[in-house]
Tab-separated table of C-alpha atoms in Angstrom:
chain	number	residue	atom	x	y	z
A	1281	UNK	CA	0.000	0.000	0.000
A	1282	UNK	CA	1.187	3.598	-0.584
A	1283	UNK	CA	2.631	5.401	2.249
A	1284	UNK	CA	4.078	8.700	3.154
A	1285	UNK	CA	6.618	9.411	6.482
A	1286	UNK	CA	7.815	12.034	7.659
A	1287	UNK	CA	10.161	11.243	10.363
A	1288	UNK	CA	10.592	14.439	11.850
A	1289	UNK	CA	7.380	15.693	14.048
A	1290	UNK	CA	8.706	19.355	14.979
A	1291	UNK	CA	12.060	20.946	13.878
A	1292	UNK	CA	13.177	24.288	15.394
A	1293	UNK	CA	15.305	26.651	13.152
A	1294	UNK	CA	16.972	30.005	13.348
A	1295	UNK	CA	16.204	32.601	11.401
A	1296	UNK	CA	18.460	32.996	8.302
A	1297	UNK	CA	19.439	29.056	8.841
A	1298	UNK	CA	18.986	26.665	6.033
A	1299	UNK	CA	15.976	23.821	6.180
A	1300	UNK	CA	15.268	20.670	4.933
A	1301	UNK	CA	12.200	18.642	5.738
A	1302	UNK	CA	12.426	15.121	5.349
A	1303	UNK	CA	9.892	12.747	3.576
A	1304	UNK	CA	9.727	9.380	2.045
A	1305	UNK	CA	7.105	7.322	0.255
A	1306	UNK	CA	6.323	4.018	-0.634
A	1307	UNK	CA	4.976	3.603	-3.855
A	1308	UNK	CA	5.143	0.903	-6.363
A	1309	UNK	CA	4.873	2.878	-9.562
A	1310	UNK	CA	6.428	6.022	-10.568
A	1311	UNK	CA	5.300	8.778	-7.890
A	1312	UNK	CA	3.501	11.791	-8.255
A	1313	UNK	CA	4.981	14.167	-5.023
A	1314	UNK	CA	3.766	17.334	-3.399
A	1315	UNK	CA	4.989	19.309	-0.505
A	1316	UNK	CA	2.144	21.305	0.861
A	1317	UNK	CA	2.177	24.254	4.072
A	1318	UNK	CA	-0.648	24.920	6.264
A	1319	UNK	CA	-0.121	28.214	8.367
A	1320	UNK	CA	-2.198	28.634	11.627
A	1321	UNK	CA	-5.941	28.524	10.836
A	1322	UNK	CA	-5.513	28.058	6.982
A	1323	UNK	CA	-6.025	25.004	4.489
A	1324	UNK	CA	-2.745	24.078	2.645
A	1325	UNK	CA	-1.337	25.322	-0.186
A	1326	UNK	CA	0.423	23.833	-2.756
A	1327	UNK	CA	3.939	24.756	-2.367
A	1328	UNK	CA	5.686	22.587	-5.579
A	1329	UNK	CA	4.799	19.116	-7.116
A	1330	UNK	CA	7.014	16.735	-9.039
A	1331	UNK	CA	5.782	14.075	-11.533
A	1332	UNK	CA	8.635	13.557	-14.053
A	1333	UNK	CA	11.761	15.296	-15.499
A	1334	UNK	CA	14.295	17.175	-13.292
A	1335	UNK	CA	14.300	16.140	-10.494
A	1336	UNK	CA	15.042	19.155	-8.343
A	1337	UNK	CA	11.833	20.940	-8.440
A	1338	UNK	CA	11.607	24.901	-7.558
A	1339	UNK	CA	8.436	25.714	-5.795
A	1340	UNK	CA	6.523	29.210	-4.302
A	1341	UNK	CA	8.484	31.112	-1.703
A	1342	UNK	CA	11.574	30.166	-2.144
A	1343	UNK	CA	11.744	26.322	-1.666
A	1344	UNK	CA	12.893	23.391	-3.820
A	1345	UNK	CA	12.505	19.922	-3.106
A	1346	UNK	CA	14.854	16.934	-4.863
A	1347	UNK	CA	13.443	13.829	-6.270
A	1348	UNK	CA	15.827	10.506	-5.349
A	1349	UNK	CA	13.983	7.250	-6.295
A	1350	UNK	CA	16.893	5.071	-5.001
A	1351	UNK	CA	16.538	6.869	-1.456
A	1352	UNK	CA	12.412	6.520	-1.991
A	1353	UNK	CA	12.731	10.256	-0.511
A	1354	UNK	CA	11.276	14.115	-1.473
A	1355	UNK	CA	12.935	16.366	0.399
A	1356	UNK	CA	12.224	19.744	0.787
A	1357	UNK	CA	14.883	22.297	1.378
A	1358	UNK	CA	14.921	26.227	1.704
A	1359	UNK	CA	18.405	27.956	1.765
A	1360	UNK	CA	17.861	30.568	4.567
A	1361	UNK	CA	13.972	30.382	6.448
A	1362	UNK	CA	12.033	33.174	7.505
A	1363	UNK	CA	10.129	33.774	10.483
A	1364	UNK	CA	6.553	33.890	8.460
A	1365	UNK	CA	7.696	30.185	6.831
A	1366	UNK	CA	6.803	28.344	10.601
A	1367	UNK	CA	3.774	26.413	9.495
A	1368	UNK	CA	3.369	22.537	9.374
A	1369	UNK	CA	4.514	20.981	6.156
A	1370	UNK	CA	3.012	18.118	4.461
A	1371	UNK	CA	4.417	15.823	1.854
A	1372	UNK	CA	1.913	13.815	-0.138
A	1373	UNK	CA	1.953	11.288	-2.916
A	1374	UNK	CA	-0.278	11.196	-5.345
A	1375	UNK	CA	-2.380	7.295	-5.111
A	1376	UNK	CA	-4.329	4.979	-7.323
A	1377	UNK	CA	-6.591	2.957	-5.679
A	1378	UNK	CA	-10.301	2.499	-5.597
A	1379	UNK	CA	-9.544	2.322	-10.092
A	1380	UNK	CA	-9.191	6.562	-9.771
A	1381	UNK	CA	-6.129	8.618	-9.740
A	1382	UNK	CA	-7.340	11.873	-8.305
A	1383	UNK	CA	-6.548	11.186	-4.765
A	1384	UNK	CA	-3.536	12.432	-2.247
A	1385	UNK	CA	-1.821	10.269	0.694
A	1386	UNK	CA	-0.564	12.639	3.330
A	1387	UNK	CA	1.935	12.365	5.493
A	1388	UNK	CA	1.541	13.414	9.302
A	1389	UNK	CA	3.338	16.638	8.840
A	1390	UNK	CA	6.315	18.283	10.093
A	1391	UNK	CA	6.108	21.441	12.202
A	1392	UNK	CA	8.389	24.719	11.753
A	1393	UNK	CA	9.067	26.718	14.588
A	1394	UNK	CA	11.286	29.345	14.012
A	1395	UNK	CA	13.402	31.725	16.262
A	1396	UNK	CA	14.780	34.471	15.986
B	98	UNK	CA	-14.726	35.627	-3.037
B	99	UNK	CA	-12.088	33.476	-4.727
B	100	UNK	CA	-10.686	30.298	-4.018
B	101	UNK	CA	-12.123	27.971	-1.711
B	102	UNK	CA	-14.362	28.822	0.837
B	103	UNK	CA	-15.680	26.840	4.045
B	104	UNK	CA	-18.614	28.144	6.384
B	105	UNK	CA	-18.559	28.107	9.590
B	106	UNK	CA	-15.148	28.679	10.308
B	107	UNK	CA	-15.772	26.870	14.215
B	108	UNK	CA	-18.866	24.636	15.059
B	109	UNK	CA	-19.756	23.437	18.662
B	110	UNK	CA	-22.318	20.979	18.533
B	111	UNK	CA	-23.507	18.326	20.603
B	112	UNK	CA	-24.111	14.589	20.165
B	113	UNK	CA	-27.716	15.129	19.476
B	114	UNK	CA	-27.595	17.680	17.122
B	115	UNK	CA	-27.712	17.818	13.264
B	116	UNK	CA	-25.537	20.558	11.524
B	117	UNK	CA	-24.347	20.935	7.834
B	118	UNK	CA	-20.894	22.485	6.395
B	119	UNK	CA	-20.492	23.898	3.690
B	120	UNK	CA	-17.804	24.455	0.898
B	121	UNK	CA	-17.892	26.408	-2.253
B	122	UNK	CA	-15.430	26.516	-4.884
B	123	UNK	CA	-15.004	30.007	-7.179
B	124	UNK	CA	-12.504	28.179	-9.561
B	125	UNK	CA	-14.657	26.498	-11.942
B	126	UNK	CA	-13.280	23.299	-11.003
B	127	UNK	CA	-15.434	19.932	-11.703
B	128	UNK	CA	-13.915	17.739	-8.479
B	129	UNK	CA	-14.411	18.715	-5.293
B	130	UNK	CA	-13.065	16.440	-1.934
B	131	UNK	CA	-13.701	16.712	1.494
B	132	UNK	CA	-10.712	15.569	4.230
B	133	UNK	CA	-10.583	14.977	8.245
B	134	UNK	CA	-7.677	16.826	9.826
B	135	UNK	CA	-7.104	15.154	13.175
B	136	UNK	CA	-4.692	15.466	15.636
B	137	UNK	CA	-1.415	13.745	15.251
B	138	UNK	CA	-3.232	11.880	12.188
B	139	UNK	CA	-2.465	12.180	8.735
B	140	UNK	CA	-5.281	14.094	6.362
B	141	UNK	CA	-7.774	11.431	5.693
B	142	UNK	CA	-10.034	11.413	2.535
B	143	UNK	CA	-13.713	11.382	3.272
B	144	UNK	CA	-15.167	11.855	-0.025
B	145	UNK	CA	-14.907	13.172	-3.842
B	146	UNK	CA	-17.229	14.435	-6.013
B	147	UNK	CA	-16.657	14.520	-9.579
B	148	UNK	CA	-19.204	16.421	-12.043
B	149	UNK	CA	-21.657	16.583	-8.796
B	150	UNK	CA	-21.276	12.466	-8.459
B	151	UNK	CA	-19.823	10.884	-5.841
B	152	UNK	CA	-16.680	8.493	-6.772
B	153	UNK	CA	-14.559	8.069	-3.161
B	154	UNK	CA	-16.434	7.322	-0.433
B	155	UNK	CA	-13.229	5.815	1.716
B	156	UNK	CA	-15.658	3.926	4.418
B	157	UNK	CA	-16.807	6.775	6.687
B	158	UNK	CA	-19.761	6.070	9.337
B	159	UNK	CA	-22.977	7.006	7.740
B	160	UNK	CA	-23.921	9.806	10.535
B	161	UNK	CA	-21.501	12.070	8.030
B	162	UNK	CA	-23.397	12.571	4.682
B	163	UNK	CA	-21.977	14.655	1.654
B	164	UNK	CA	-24.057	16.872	-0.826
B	165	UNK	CA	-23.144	18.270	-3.918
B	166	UNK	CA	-25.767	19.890	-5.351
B	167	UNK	CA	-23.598	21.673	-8.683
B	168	UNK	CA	-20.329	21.745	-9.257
B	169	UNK	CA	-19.478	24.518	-7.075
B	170	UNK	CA	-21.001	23.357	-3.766
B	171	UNK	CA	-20.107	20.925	-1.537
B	172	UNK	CA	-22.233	20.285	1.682
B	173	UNK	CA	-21.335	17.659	4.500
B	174	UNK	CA	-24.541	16.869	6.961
B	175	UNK	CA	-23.136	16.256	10.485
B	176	UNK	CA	-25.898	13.717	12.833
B	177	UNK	CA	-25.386	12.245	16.043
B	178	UNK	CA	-21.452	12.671	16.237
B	179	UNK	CA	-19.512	11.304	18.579
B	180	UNK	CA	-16.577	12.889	20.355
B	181	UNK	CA	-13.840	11.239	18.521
B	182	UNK	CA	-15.450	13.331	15.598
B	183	UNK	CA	-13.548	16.574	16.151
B	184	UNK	CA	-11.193	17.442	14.083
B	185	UNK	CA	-10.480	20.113	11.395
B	186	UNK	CA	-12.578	19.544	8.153
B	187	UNK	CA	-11.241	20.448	4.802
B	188	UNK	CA	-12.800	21.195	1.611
B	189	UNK	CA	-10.133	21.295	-1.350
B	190	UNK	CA	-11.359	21.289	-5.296
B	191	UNK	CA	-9.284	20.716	-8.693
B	192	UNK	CA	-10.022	21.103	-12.155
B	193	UNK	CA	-10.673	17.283	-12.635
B	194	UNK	CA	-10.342	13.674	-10.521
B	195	UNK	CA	-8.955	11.612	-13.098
B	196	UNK	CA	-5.476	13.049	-13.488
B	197	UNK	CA	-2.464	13.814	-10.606
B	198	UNK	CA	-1.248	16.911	-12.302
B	199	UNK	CA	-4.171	18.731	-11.282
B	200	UNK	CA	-3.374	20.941	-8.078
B	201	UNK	CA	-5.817	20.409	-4.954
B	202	UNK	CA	-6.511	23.917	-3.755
B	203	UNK	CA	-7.928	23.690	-0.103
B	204	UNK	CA	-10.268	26.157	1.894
B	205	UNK	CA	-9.126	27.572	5.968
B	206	UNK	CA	-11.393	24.481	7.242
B	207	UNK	CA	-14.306	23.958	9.592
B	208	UNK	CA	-13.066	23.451	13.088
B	209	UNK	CA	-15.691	21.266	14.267
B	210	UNK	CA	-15.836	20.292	18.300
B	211	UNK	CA	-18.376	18.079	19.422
B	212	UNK	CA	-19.528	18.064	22.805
């Protein structure tokens, strides 16, 4: 069955300091990957989504994530964080069951907290 | 209005009661989902709608019932809840169901609390 970890629950950064969230999937085909942010008392928004090509993909505000199929991972990365990028983070995978290929497996999400 | 939006923003209801949230979509989009945020729980699919017909309906208790009355609504009726119900309730739409390069764009959420 499709899956999606994240392995880290919270991470704490400085401000200015360089972030990577971690994520890996299990999927038997050829993945379809999204990174989505939820601020405080929002939905989530899309923040970049990979489904073939390079595989360093640039997304909104300043993040990237890198595609490695032999490390099953899609990790998302920002060179120096800002204080208005502490949300929680969610990577998803894009599934196929049921016969329809609309739906998203989430992962539990990673919080930011970041000081200044 | 644009986007996705989800009324009311926070419910309080009790185990008795029957309440309804809504979702409408200003995208023209022809799929429209609705999701369980829970705590410490990954975002779990209720139900999609697809040109105003149901196609996921990933095994949730009956006392939750969806309505999509056009492509641009989405209703879910709420009846006897229990507890364990409360959680954050997400509405997202995308242009279609049947393809993963459409984007999901979700509304703020219902924060539902059930008493």
């Amino acid at each position: 069955a499709q899956s999606v970890t994240q392995p880290d629950i919270h991470i704490t950064v400085s401000e200015g300091a360089s972030l990577e969230l971690r994520c890996n999937y299990s999927y038997g085909a050829t993945p379809y990957l999204f990174w989505y942010v939820q601020s405080p008392g929002q939905g989530l928004q899309l923040l970049l989504k990979y489904f073939s090509g390079d595989t360093l993909v640039q997304g909104i505000k300043g993040f990237e994530a890198e595609f490695k199929r032999s490390q099953s991972s899609f990790n998302l990365r920002k060179p120096s964080v800002h204080w208005s990028d502490a949300a929680e983070y969610f990577c998803a995978v894009g599934a196929n069951y049921g016969g329809s290929q609309g739906n998203l497996i989430f992962g539990k999400g990673t919080k930011l907290s970041v000081k200044p | 209005e644009t986007g996705v939006t989800q009324t009311p923003r926070h419910l309080v209801m009790g185990m008795t009661n029957k309440k309804s949230l809504k979702c409408e979509q200003h995208l023209g989009h022809n799929a429209m989902y609705w999701y369980k945020q829970s705590a410490k729980k990954p975002l779990e699919l209720m139900f999609v709608y697809s040109l105003e017909e149901r196609v996921e309906n990933n095994s949730v208790p009956s006392r939750f019932s969806p309505e999509c009355p056009n492509s641009s609504h989405l209703f879910l009726h709420l009846h006897t809840l229990q507890p364990e119900d409360s959680a954050l309730y997400l509405c997202a739409s995308s242009q279609d169901y049947d393809s993963y390069t459409d984007t999901q764009y979700f509304g703020p959420g219902t924060r539902l609390t059930v008493l």
